[in-house]
Short mmCIF file of C-alpha atoms and ligand atoms in Angstrom, two decimals:
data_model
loop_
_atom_site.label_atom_id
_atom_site.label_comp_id
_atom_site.label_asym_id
_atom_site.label_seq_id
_atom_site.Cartn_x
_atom_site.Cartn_y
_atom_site.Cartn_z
CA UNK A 1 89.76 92.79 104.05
CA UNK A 2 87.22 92.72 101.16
CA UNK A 3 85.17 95.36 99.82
CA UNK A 4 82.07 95.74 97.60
CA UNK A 5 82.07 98.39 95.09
CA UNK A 6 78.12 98.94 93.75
CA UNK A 7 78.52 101.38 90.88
CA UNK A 8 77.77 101.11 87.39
CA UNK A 9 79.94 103.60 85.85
CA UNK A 10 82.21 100.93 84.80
CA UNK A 11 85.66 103.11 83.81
CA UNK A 12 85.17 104.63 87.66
CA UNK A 13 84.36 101.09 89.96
CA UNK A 14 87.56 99.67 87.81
CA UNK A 15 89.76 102.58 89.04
CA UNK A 16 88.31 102.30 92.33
CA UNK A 17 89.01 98.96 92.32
CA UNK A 18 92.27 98.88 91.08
CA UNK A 19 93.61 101.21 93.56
CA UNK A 20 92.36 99.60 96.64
CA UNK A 21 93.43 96.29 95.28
CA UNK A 22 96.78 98.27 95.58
CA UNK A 23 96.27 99.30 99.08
CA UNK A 24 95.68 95.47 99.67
CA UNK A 25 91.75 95.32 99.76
CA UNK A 26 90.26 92.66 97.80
CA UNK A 27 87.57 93.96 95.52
CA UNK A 28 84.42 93.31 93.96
CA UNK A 29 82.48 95.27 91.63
CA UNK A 30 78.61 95.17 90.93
CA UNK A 31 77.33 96.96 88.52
CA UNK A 32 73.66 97.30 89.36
CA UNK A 33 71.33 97.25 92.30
CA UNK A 34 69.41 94.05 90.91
CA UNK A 35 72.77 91.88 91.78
CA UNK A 36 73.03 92.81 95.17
CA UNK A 37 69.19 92.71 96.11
CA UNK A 38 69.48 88.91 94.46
CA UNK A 39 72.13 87.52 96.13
CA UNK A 40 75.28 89.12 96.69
CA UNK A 41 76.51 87.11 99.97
CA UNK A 42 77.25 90.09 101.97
CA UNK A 43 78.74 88.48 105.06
CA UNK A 44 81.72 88.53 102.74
CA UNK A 45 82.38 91.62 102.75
CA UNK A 46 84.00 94.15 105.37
CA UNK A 47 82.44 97.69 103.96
CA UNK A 48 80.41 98.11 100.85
CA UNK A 49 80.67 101.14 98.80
CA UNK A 50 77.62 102.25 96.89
CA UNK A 51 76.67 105.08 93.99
CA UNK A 52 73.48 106.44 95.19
CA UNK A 53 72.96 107.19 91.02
CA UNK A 54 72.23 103.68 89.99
CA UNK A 55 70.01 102.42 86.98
CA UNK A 56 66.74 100.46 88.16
CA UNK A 57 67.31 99.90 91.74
CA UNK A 58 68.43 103.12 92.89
CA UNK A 59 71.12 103.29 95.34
CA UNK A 60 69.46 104.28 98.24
CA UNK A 61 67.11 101.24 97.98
CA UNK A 62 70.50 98.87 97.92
CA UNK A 63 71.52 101.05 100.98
CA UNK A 64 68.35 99.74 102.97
CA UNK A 65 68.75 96.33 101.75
CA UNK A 66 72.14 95.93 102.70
CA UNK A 67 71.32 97.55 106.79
CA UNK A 68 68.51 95.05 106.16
CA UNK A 69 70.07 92.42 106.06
CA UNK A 70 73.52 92.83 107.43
CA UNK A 71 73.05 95.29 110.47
CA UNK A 72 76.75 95.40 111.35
CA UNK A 73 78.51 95.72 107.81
CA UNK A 74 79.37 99.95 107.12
CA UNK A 75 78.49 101.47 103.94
CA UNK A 76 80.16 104.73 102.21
CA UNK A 77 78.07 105.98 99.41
CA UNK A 78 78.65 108.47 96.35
CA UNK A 79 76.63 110.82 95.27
CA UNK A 80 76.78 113.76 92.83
CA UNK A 81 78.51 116.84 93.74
CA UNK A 82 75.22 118.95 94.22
CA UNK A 83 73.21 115.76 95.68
CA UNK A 84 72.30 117.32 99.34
CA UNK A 85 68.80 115.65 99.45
CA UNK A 86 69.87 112.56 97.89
CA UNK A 87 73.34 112.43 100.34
CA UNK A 88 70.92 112.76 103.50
CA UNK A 89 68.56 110.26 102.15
CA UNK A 90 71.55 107.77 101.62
CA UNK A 91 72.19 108.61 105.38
CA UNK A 92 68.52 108.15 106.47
CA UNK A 93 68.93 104.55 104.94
CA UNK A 94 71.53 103.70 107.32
CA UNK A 95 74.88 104.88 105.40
CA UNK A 96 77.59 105.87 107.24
CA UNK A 97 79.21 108.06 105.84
CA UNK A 98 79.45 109.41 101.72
CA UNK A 99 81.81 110.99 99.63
CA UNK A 100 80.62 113.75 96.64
CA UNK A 101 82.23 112.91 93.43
CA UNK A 102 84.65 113.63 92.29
CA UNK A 103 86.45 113.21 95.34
CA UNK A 104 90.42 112.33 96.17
CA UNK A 105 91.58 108.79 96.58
CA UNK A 106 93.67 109.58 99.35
CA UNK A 107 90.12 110.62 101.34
CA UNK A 108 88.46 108.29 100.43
CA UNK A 109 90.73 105.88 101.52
CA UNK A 110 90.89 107.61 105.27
CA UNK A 111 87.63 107.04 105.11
CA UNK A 112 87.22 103.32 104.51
CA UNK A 113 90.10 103.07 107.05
CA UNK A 114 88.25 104.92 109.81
CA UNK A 115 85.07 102.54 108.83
CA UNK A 116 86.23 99.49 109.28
CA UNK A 117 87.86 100.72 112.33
CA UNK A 118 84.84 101.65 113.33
CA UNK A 119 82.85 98.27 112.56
CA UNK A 120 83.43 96.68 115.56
CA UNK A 121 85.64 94.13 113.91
CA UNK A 122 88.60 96.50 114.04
CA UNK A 123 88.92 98.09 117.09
CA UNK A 124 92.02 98.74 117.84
CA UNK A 125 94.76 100.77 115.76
CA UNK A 126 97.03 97.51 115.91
CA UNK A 127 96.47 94.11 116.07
CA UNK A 128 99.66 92.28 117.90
CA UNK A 129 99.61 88.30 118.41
CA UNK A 130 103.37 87.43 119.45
CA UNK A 131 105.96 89.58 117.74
CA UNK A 132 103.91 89.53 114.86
CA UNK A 133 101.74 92.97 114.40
CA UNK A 134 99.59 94.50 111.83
CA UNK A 135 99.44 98.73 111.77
CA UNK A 136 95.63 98.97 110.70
CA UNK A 137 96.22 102.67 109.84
CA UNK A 138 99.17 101.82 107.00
CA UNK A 139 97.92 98.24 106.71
CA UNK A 140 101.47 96.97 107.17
CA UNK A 141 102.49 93.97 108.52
CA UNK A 142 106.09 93.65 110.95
CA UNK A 143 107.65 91.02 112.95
CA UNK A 144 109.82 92.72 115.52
CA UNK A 145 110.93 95.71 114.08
CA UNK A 146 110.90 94.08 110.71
CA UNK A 147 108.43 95.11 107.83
CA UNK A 148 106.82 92.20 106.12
CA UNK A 149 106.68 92.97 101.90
CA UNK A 150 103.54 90.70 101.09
CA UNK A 151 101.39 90.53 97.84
CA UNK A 152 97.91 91.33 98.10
CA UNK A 153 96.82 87.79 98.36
CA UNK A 154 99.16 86.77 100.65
CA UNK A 155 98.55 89.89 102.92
CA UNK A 156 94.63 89.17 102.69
CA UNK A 157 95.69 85.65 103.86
CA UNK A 158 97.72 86.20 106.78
CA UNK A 159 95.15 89.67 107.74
CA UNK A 160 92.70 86.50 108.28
CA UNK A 161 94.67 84.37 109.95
CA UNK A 162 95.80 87.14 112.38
CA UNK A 163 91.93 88.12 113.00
CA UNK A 164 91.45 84.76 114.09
CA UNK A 165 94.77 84.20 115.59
CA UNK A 166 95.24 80.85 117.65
CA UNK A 167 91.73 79.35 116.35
CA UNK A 168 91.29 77.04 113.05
CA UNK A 169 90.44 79.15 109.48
CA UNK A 170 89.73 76.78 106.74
CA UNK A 171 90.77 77.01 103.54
CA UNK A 172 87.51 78.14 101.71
CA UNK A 173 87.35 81.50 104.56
CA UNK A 174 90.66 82.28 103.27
CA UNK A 175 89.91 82.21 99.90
CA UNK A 176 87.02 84.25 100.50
CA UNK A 177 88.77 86.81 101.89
CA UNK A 178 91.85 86.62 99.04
CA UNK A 179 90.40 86.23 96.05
CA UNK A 180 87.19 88.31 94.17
CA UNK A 181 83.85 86.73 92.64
CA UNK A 182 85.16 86.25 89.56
CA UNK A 183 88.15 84.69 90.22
CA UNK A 184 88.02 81.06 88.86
CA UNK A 185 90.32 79.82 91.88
CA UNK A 186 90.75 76.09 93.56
CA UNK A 187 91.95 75.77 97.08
CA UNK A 188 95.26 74.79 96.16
CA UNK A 189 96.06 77.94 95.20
CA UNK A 190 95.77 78.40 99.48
CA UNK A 191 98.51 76.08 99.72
CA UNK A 192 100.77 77.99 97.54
CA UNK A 193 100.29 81.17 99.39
CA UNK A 194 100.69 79.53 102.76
CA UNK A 195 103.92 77.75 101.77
CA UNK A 196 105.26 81.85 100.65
CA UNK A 197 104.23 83.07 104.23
CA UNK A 198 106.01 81.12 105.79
CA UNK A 199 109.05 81.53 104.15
CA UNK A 200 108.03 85.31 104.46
CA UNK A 201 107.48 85.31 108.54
CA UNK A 202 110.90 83.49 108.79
CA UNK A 203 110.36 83.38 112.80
CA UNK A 204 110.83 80.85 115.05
CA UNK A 205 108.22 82.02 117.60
CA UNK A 206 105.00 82.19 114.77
CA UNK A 207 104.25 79.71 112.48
CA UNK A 208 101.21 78.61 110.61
CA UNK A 209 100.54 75.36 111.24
CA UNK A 210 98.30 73.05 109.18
CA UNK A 211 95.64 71.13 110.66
CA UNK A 212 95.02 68.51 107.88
CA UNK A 213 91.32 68.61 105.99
CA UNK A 214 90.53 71.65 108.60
CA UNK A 215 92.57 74.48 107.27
CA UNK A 216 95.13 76.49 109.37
CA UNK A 217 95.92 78.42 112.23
CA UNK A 218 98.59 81.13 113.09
CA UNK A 219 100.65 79.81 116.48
CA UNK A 220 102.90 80.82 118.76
CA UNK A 221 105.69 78.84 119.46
CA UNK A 222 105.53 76.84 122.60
CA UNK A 223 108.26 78.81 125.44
CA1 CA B 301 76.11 106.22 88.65
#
């Protein structure tokens, strides 16, 4: 799952950032409204998070750009302890939902969980495809009984596969959705993180099969 993080106090979006990258979000910060209004590709992302007290283009105006032009995507803003007006503008704009600074990391992080539930992506509390599920509240991964111990990129890999379980994901959608903007990445870095997976799911009854110049796709093993 990927996030966008529009803030521009730098020491806090890295924080942010590097604590969600350790709850297994990928990340991307932006440190001004003028970056997102020109061209962040916000398809990308699964929930954006956005400081209503930017420079220039103010956060509330980002807000409206994003429901704009991507109806479906949910935004959490921030906004200043006191910032009652502001916080129900942010809302007005089409926010869903804010946190005051400073706020705890453990709420906020209920609260991205119970957004992108929310989305209409994620609608159930667990996603299942064989014996292979995915706990959307602790963001774990099991086969059987058994708990899956993943890095970040390869759980972002295999959370995309299992979203589109059974059907084709190419190689450049998973890199989307494992690696950040500024990332200098090639595909073969897919391949790598594929090949661990595999050894990782170590079950005869899933296996993610390559479709060559396609991509992959997470199977079932014929009964
Ligand atoms: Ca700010």
């Amino acid at each position: 799952m990927r996030l966008l993080i529009v803030e521009d106090n730098q020491r806090l979006s890295e924080w942010l950032a590097r604590l969600l990258r350790g709850e297994n979000y990928v990340v991307d910060c932006i440190p001004d409204g003028e970056s997102v209004i020109e061209g962040v590709a916000l398809e990308n992302y699964d929930l954006a998070i956005v400081d209503l007290g930017l420079p220039g283009i103010g956060g509330i105006d980002v807000v409206r750009h994003i429901r704009a032009h991507h109806a479906t995507i949910p935004v959490l803003i921030l906004t200043a302890e006191d910032a009652v007006k502001r916080r129900v503008e942010g809302l007005d704009a089409g926010a869903d939902d804010y946190m005051t600074k400073p706020f705890e990391v453990e709420e906020l992080e209920a609260r991205i969980r119970a957004l992108t539930r929310r989305s209409g992506r994620l609608v159930r509390e667990e996603l299942r495809y064989g014996p292979l599920s995915f706990d959307q509240n602790t963001r774990q991964f099991s086969i059987g009984e058994r708990a899956l111990q993943l890095s970040p990129r390869e759980h972002a890999v295999l959370e995309a596969l299992m979203r589109r379980a059974g059907a084709t994901v190419s190689k450049e959608v998973l890199l989307e959705a494992s690696y950040g903007f500024d990332e200098e990445v090639n595909l073969s870095v897919i391949e790598v993180t594929v090949h661990r997976l595999r050894r990782k799911l170590e079950s005869d009854a899933i296996s993610i099969a390559t479709l060559r110049g396609l991509g992959y796709v997470l199977r079932l093993a014929q009964p």
